XYZ file of C-alpha atoms in Angstrom:
528
model
C -14.790 -79.640 -96.070
C -18.475 -79.552 -96.834
C -18.811 -83.282 -97.219
C -17.480 -83.868 -93.681
C -14.291 -85.634 -94.908
C -10.955 -84.844 -93.339
C -8.210 -83.221 -95.213
C -4.726 -84.460 -94.334
C -1.868 -82.121 -95.233
C 1.542 -83.756 -95.189
C 2.896 -80.678 -93.435
C 0.373 -80.701 -90.609
C 1.864 -80.328 -87.129
C 0.385 -80.518 -83.674
C 1.210 -79.011 -80.291
C -0.347 -79.932 -76.959
C -0.463 -76.738 -74.892
C 0.471 -77.755 -71.371
C -0.914 -74.597 -69.820
C -4.359 -75.445 -71.214
C -4.281 -79.120 -70.286
C -6.870 -79.713 -67.555
C -8.783 -82.802 -66.446
C -12.034 -81.054 -67.419
C -10.810 -80.398 -70.977
C -9.463 -83.956 -71.306
C -12.782 -85.433 -70.180
C -14.746 -83.287 -72.630
C -12.477 -84.393 -75.453
C -13.144 -88.084 -74.929
C -16.621 -88.158 -73.449
C -18.320 -89.484 -76.574
C -17.040 -92.732 -78.119
C -17.785 -91.731 -81.726
C -16.890 -88.095 -81.443
C -14.824 -86.701 -84.373
C -13.485 -83.212 -83.915
C -10.526 -81.335 -85.321
C -7.718 -81.373 -82.816
C -7.641 -77.535 -82.766
C -11.213 -77.405 -81.480
C -9.967 -78.514 -78.083
C -8.628 -75.974 -75.566
C -5.301 -77.759 -75.159
C -4.754 -78.356 -78.886
C -2.898 -76.083 -81.306
C -2.572 -77.277 -84.831
C -1.432 -75.784 -88.084
C 0.096 -76.404 -91.475
C 3.431 -75.047 -92.517
C 3.487 -74.252 -96.223
C 6.755 -74.378 -98.109
C 6.795 -70.643 -98.262
C 7.696 -70.625 -94.661
C 4.467 -69.140 -93.279
C 1.911 -70.920 -91.189
C -1.670 -71.234 -92.353
C -4.523 -73.543 -93.232
C -6.608 -75.679 -90.948
C -5.365 -78.709 -89.136
C -7.775 -81.569 -89.612
C -6.600 -84.493 -87.463
C -9.413 -85.620 -85.256
C -9.501 -87.059 -81.765
C -11.188 -90.383 -81.304
C -11.925 -92.251 -78.101
C -8.726 -94.378 -78.227
C -7.367 -95.595 -74.908
C -3.749 -94.569 -75.432
C -4.356 -90.883 -76.213
C -6.474 -89.960 -73.180
C -4.090 -91.969 -70.987
C -1.186 -89.950 -72.354
C -2.916 -86.615 -71.736
C -3.969 -87.555 -68.216
C -0.413 -88.758 -67.452
C 0.958 -85.394 -68.693
C -1.482 -83.467 -66.525
C -0.620 -85.434 -63.382
C 3.116 -85.011 -64.016
C 2.725 -81.254 -64.415
C 0.685 -81.093 -61.241
C 3.380 -82.834 -59.146
C 6.364 -81.189 -60.822
C 7.330 -78.866 -57.920
C 6.796 -81.289 -55.000
C 8.597 -84.053 -57.003
C 11.559 -81.736 -57.539
C 11.807 -80.923 -53.825
C 11.400 -84.548 -52.905
C 14.353 -85.384 -55.128
C 16.520 -82.648 -53.534
C 15.703 -83.899 -50.057
C 16.224 -87.582 -50.849
C 19.596 -86.927 -52.622
C 20.784 -84.693 -49.729
C 19.902 -87.354 -47.152
C 21.484 -90.191 -49.114
C 24.682 -88.186 -49.546
C 24.650 -87.077 -45.910
C 24.408 -90.635 -44.696
C 27.017 -91.914 -47.163
C 29.499 -89.114 -46.446
C 29.337 -89.769 -42.703
C 29.834 -93.541 -42.832
C 26.307 -94.816 -42.803
C 23.411 -94.312 -40.396
C 25.456 -95.306 -37.337
C 28.358 -93.139 -38.403
C 26.000 -90.174 -38.861
C 24.540 -90.657 -35.367
C 28.062 -90.739 -33.888
C 29.083 -87.575 -35.781
C 25.931 -85.838 -34.633
C 26.780 -86.694 -31.054
C 30.355 -85.497 -31.473
C 29.366 -82.438 -33.539
C 31.581 -83.515 -36.471
C 28.971 -83.991 -39.188
C 30.164 -83.616 -42.790
C 27.619 -81.942 -45.014
C 27.454 -82.845 -48.714
C 28.119 -80.196 -51.343
C 26.128 -80.511 -54.571
C 28.274 -80.330 -57.652
C 31.410 -81.989 -56.199
C 32.978 -85.271 -57.286
C 31.708 -86.935 -54.090
C 28.064 -85.907 -54.519
C 25.923 -88.610 -56.199
C 22.459 -88.659 -57.702
C 19.845 -91.214 -56.644
C 20.739 -93.319 -59.694
C 24.364 -93.485 -58.536
C 23.169 -94.912 -55.242
C 21.075 -97.464 -57.126
C 24.208 -98.409 -59.056
C 27.515 -97.084 -57.743
C 29.701 -98.949 -60.198
C 32.128 -96.744 -62.101
C 34.681 -99.233 -63.447
C 34.428 -100.540 -66.988
C 33.893 -104.254 -67.648
C 37.385 -104.908 -68.989
C 37.983 -108.214 -67.315
C 34.915 -110.109 -68.521
C 35.233 -111.952 -71.841
C 32.394 -111.469 -74.263
C 33.232 -114.820 -75.716
C 31.581 -116.420 -72.707
C 28.493 -114.145 -72.654
C 27.755 -112.144 -75.823
C 29.481 -114.237 -78.495
C 27.871 -112.808 -81.613
C 29.077 -109.337 -80.651
C 32.648 -110.495 -80.163
C 33.678 -108.772 -83.395
C 32.470 -105.469 -82.087
C 34.692 -105.811 -79.056
C 37.737 -107.077 -80.894
C 37.626 -104.763 -83.856
C 35.622 -101.855 -82.739
C 36.367 -101.724 -79.071
C 39.279 -100.430 -77.122
C 41.473 -103.350 -76.226
C 39.569 -105.394 -73.651
C 36.796 -102.827 -73.280
C 33.326 -103.773 -74.429
C 31.953 -100.922 -76.598
C 28.468 -101.767 -75.340
C 29.550 -101.472 -71.714
C 31.466 -98.255 -72.416
C 28.488 -96.509 -73.980
C 26.010 -97.754 -71.367
C 28.336 -96.672 -68.508
C 28.709 -93.259 -70.225
C 24.931 -93.000 -70.449
C 24.688 -93.977 -66.791
C 27.160 -91.440 -65.388
C 25.609 -88.710 -67.564
C 23.042 -88.292 -64.758
C 25.802 -87.055 -62.459
C 27.423 -83.603 -62.079
C 30.403 -82.397 -64.098
C 33.060 -83.012 -61.480
C 31.803 -86.544 -60.796
C 31.856 -87.356 -64.482
C 35.300 -85.870 -65.019
C 36.717 -87.872 -62.077
C 35.264 -91.127 -63.435
C 36.486 -90.624 -67.032
C 39.976 -89.390 -66.152
C 40.776 -91.481 -63.060
C 38.731 -94.660 -63.393
C 38.568 -95.148 -67.134
C 41.953 -93.564 -67.838
C 40.465 -91.660 -70.728
C 40.201 -87.965 -71.464
C 37.201 -85.899 -70.314
C 36.512 -82.974 -72.733
C 33.529 -81.057 -71.478
C 30.195 -81.136 -69.686
C 27.274 -79.303 -71.240
C 24.264 -77.708 -69.477
C 22.164 -76.459 -72.376
C 19.248 -74.082 -72.676
C 15.677 -75.054 -73.571
C 14.138 -71.949 -75.001
C 10.598 -73.150 -74.366
C 11.098 -74.291 -70.806
C 13.275 -71.221 -70.172
C 15.781 -73.330 -68.248
C 18.886 -75.402 -68.731
C 17.005 -78.658 -69.317
C 19.494 -80.559 -71.524
C 22.799 -82.131 -70.276
C 25.509 -84.015 -72.163
C 29.245 -84.625 -72.005
C 32.004 -85.578 -74.444
C 35.142 -87.631 -73.839
C 37.914 -89.237 -75.902
C 39.710 -92.527 -75.428
C 43.007 -90.634 -75.384
C 44.100 -87.023 -74.817
C 46.318 -87.070 -77.905
C 45.582 -88.620 -81.309
C 42.289 -90.138 -80.101
C 40.670 -93.054 -81.947
C 37.213 -92.644 -80.410
C 35.046 -89.699 -79.353
C 31.912 -90.386 -77.308
C 28.975 -88.014 -76.916
C 26.614 -89.036 -74.130
C 23.249 -87.347 -73.532
C 21.636 -87.315 -70.102
C 18.280 -89.087 -69.952
C 15.011 -88.695 -67.986
C 15.878 -87.699 -64.434
C 13.822 -89.627 -61.849
C 12.515 -86.518 -60.010
C 12.067 -84.271 -63.058
C 8.387 -84.295 -64.018
C 9.075 -82.154 -67.096
C 11.406 -84.841 -68.466
C 8.777 -87.491 -67.951
C 5.999 -85.363 -69.503
C 8.298 -84.752 -72.493
C 8.714 -88.508 -72.953
C 4.952 -89.147 -73.258
C 4.082 -85.915 -75.140
C 2.308 -86.418 -78.454
C 3.270 -83.028 -79.973
C 4.873 -83.355 -83.416
C 6.301 -81.112 -86.063
C 6.683 -81.860 -89.726
C 10.416 -81.764 -90.545
C 10.344 -82.002 -94.325
C 12.126 -85.057 -95.674
C 12.751 -86.191 -92.078
C 9.029 -86.748 -91.589
C 7.245 -86.111 -88.313
C 9.425 -85.649 -85.219
C 8.683 -85.433 -81.537
C 8.539 -81.755 -80.688
C 9.655 -82.079 -77.098
C 12.895 -83.817 -78.013
C 13.626 -81.205 -80.673
C 13.121 -78.452 -78.092
C 15.605 -80.227 -75.830
C 18.178 -80.246 -78.671
C 17.839 -76.469 -79.181
C 14.832 -75.836 -81.428
C 14.339 -72.113 -82.028
C 10.862 -72.074 -83.656
C 8.216 -74.615 -82.813
C 6.103 -74.276 -86.010
C 8.517 -74.211 -88.924
C 11.395 -76.749 -88.861
C 13.723 -74.783 -91.118
C 13.481 -71.845 -88.733
C 13.664 -74.154 -85.744
C 17.015 -75.465 -86.831
C 18.717 -72.982 -89.091
C 22.055 -74.105 -90.569
C 23.927 -71.612 -88.475
C 23.124 -70.081 -85.099
C 25.273 -67.490 -83.511
C 26.893 -68.829 -80.314
C 28.142 -66.286 -77.821
C 31.505 -66.960 -76.200
C 30.921 -67.907 -73.492
C 27.430 -69.027 -74.354
C 24.951 -67.965 -71.680
C 22.077 -69.868 -73.173
C 23.729 -72.589 -75.314
C 21.558 -74.545 -77.715
C 22.600 -78.170 -77.416
C 22.760 -79.157 -81.110
C 24.906 -76.197 -82.114
C 27.471 -76.204 -79.307
C 27.895 -79.964 -79.554
C 28.242 -79.819 -83.317
C 30.845 -77.065 -83.028
C 32.921 -78.849 -80.366
C 32.819 -82.200 -82.162
C 34.022 -80.459 -85.309
C 36.929 -78.902 -83.385
C 37.805 -82.258 -81.839
C 37.913 -83.880 -85.299
C 40.430 -81.228 -86.318
C 42.601 -82.201 -83.364
C 42.009 -85.980 -83.729
C 41.823 -86.630 -87.450
C 41.503 -90.407 -87.237
C 38.774 -90.373 -84.587
C 35.348 -91.927 -84.970
C 32.297 -90.695 -83.081
C 29.822 -92.769 -81.054
C 26.666 -91.095 -79.793
C 24.831 -92.718 -76.833
C 22.149 -92.119 -74.242
C 19.701 -93.778 -71.894
C 15.999 -92.958 -71.826
C 15.382 -89.415 -73.116
C 19.117 -89.275 -73.785
C 18.659 -92.104 -76.254
C 16.020 -90.116 -78.112
C 18.371 -87.114 -78.402
C 21.165 -89.400 -79.517
C 18.920 -90.650 -82.363
C 17.716 -87.259 -83.557
C 21.135 -85.585 -83.358
C 22.671 -87.297 -86.458
C 19.422 -86.775 -88.394
C 19.725 -83.024 -87.959
C 23.397 -83.257 -88.877
C 22.293 -84.928 -92.113
C 19.676 -82.159 -92.638
C 22.618 -79.684 -92.537
C 25.185 -81.912 -94.161
C 26.084 -79.291 -96.780
C 27.531 -77.082 -93.973
C 31.207 -77.762 -93.231
C 31.006 -78.730 -89.543
C 27.803 -80.807 -89.801
C 29.163 -82.697 -92.772
C 32.467 -83.387 -91.057
C 30.840 -84.651 -87.887
C 28.396 -86.875 -89.784
C 31.110 -88.398 -91.953
C 33.028 -89.392 -88.843
C 29.962 -90.847 -87.105
C 30.531 -94.559 -86.465
C 27.282 -95.274 -84.718
C 24.460 -94.589 -82.316
C 23.815 -96.809 -79.304
C 20.745 -96.203 -77.178
C 19.273 -97.825 -74.038
C 15.618 -97.624 -73.063
C 14.928 -95.097 -75.798
C 11.422 -93.673 -76.396
C 10.035 -93.354 -79.893
C 11.060 -90.145 -81.771
C 9.447 -90.056 -85.155
C 7.072 -91.575 -87.725
C 7.506 -94.126 -90.537
C 9.056 -91.498 -92.803
C 11.671 -90.689 -90.139
C 12.287 -94.382 -89.638
C 13.064 -94.868 -93.292
C 15.204 -91.751 -93.420
C 17.225 -92.697 -90.324
C 17.756 -96.263 -91.338
C 19.046 -95.098 -94.729
C 21.284 -92.583 -92.980
C 22.745 -95.298 -90.735
C 23.558 -97.704 -93.559
C 27.146 -98.838 -92.969
C 27.077 -97.418 -89.466
C 26.201 -99.027 -86.165
C 22.760 -98.430 -84.770
C 21.785 -100.544 -81.779
C 18.708 -99.966 -79.649
C 18.544 -101.894 -76.379
C 15.260 -102.662 -74.565
C 15.281 -104.403 -71.202
C 12.172 -106.536 -70.585
C 8.994 -104.368 -70.099
C 10.795 -101.030 -69.903
C 7.883 -98.611 -70.243
C 9.907 -95.689 -71.522
C 10.966 -97.665 -74.580
C 7.238 -98.068 -75.395
C 6.242 -94.419 -75.296
C 4.914 -92.241 -76.829
C 2.314 -94.859 -77.504
C 2.146 -96.384 -80.972
C -1.548 -95.460 -81.485
C -1.661 -94.400 -85.124
C -4.338 -95.351 -87.580
C -6.518 -93.635 -90.168
C -9.127 -92.738 -87.547
C -6.736 -91.652 -84.807
C -3.714 -89.934 -86.322
C -2.509 -88.297 -83.154
C 0.376 -90.573 -82.353
C 2.358 -91.514 -85.440
C 5.459 -92.669 -83.546
C 7.396 -95.776 -84.375
C 10.877 -97.115 -83.548
C 13.819 -97.191 -85.940
C 15.822 -100.277 -86.797
C 16.015 -103.577 -84.942
C 16.323 -103.772 -81.155
C 18.283 -106.035 -78.886
C 15.569 -107.134 -76.533
C 16.678 -108.447 -73.097
C 14.029 -110.807 -71.756
C 16.264 -111.357 -68.741
C 19.794 -110.702 -67.420
C 21.110 -113.698 -69.323
C 19.083 -113.800 -72.552
C 18.715 -111.473 -75.485
C 17.089 -111.505 -78.907
C 17.300 -109.305 -81.988
C 13.716 -108.221 -82.873
C 11.971 -105.757 -85.127
C 10.072 -104.521 -82.071
C 9.996 -105.396 -78.417
C 6.987 -107.529 -77.253
C 3.913 -105.656 -75.930
C 4.787 -102.408 -77.756
C 2.438 -100.325 -75.641
C 2.605 -102.308 -72.371
C -1.064 -101.619 -71.525
C -2.682 -104.962 -72.248
C -4.244 -105.936 -68.905
C -4.612 -109.552 -70.002
C -1.030 -110.356 -71.111
C 1.393 -107.462 -70.625
C 0.641 -106.475 -67.038
C 0.724 -110.042 -65.606
C 4.005 -110.716 -67.487
C 5.459 -107.500 -66.065
C 4.693 -108.528 -62.512
C 6.077 -112.044 -63.130
C 9.280 -110.499 -64.501
C 9.575 -108.345 -61.412
C 9.679 -111.442 -59.262
C 12.141 -113.117 -61.561
C 14.459 -110.158 -61.337
C 14.044 -110.050 -57.556
C 15.045 -113.700 -57.306
C 18.119 -113.086 -59.484
C 19.030 -110.101 -57.367
C 18.742 -112.098 -54.132
C 20.460 -115.327 -55.224
C 21.718 -115.847 -58.769
C 23.794 -112.722 -59.229
C 25.367 -112.713 -55.768
C 26.623 -116.325 -55.996
C 27.155 -116.801 -59.714
C 28.423 -113.527 -61.126
C 30.632 -111.938 -58.518
C 30.563 -109.053 -56.093
C 30.058 -106.306 -58.695
C 26.568 -107.708 -59.351
C 25.615 -108.081 -55.681
C 22.706 -105.968 -54.543
C 22.185 -104.653 -51.019
C 18.988 -104.203 -49.013
C 18.174 -100.754 -50.482
C 18.234 -102.127 -53.968
C 16.143 -105.161 -53.051
C 13.638 -102.783 -51.423
C 13.561 -100.702 -54.630
C 12.780 -103.760 -56.711
C 10.178 -104.975 -54.260
C 8.325 -101.703 -53.839
C 8.970 -99.953 -57.125
C 8.477 -103.084 -59.186
C 4.978 -103.669 -57.790
C 3.794 -100.049 -57.672
C 5.132 -99.112 -61.147
C 6.491 -102.337 -62.790
C 7.091 -100.818 -66.236
C 9.274 -98.163 -64.698
C 11.265 -100.577 -62.613
C 12.718 -102.121 -65.779
C 14.042 -98.753 -66.868
C 16.818 -98.637 -64.314
C 20.340 -98.077 -65.784
C 21.607 -100.794 -63.420
C 19.644 -103.511 -65.294
C 20.970 -102.231 -68.637
C 24.557 -102.376 -67.330
C 23.901 -105.935 -66.060
C 22.342 -106.929 -69.392
C 25.247 -105.579 -71.509
C 27.696 -107.523 -69.345
C 25.810 -110.833 -68.914
C 23.343 -111.436 -71.745
C 23.660 -114.191 -74.364
C 21.994 -114.125 -77.796
C 19.984 -116.985 -79.208
C 21.027 -118.651 -82.518
C 18.447 -116.812 -84.639
C 19.622 -113.462 -83.336
C 23.222 -114.473 -83.915
C 22.400 -115.055 -87.578
C 20.693 -111.654 -87.809
C 23.721 -109.913 -86.320
C 25.953 -111.696 -88.826
C 23.909 -110.460 -91.774
C 25.571 -108.420 -94.496
C 24.306 -105.118 -93.029
C 25.651 -105.936 -89.594
C 29.024 -106.991 -91.006
C 29.254 -103.642 -92.772
C 28.652 -101.973 -89.471
C 31.315 -104.146 -87.828
C 33.831 -103.413 -90.618
C 33.302 -99.706 -90.150
C 33.946 -99.938 -86.458
C 37.260 -101.616 -87.200
C 38.471 -98.131 -88.198
C 38.284 -97.027 -84.566
C 41.434 -98.959 -83.792
């Protein structure tokens, strides 16, 4: 505009072009503290408006200001993309060596087998092959023996009425989120033989924009016949996958109509077909080849859940995920609602009992938050955050009228674990961006030492062998916690410990017993 004012179109969307993201371009963008430029003036920025007619056009007018969070995000993305290939190979080597040592009875056993030429070599994709996360936490059994009455009293109703006998529904969903990082045969073995439930299918889905199978999930039922519960678990951010991490911090957004602004990277992971127009990105129907060579996650999962509901008419659906998987678990029902007038989407949505996420990043703006919270009325939505988990605090909440590049906010209340034994229900976790050098960082380091003490002494002697941590885990906490403290709190192991041990304070107990929460509990009674 001639008077220099910005024009903000409610349908504006923004894409960060990774191939144009360079340190030189980032430095130029933020070299002047009072610089105000349209985002599209920068080499890495592509911005547009999407008129209702379904064509793109207009000029995108959001401007970049010298805010700390935005350049930090762009620099982080660039570093991750630079190290993607070596990080991937590092992961392959580490996993192979860990499995090689484990398969041959430890380091001494491996030396003996080398001397006797009887070495067993691990085969990726088998039930015996484990990811790094499975070595960090090798537990596969559900927490059926532990009484929530002694630990998580306010959630006792969820276990008694919405669980499966003595199984804690929180533990079940977190364990499902944890094993989602493993291969299909490993998952099938755990579900069928350890949990005595019914494994349905593992999904390795296509990301059109990465041109790779970048999204994984699996579905299981509590019983093979006449199931009461169906669980969909999305895989989260893999430790050695730089593209997953760069997706978590990405600021790219697309305007999704009544859903508001949504994180573009997460939509791509779910099977987005067009990155500029949401209606084209997620059409109501998408042809799925049989067998699907390049399956789009949302469509194959929706179709299979619909088929399962035909076979199990009383079943309720729980969607879960850790990290990036939690983000996908949150967006999935929103797109179902967007397509609710189609038969399969409406059926799946009407049978949805709840969404339970762990260490979930932010996925949308205030409009999406209002939409999602309305959608989940009468259903269970629980978002867990363990201490200073950095992933639950990205993309950064950096939105204001001058810097409208990061409009992300969390949905609903969260259960915040400020330790293995304590939890609170809050609107938002403390230190929402975890970058305050005066308060957040010192508290992170203090919490690292607290967790290290618990790992060395309290858990081993007070809570039983299943919580005992060996020297490798202690080393992980000691080194990882001090090099990258915010990431150390993201471990699935800590979330499993928290769901099994944490107690709620009195104020949080009252919040969970509110009318809305009781409606959620009553709905979950239908599972049994």
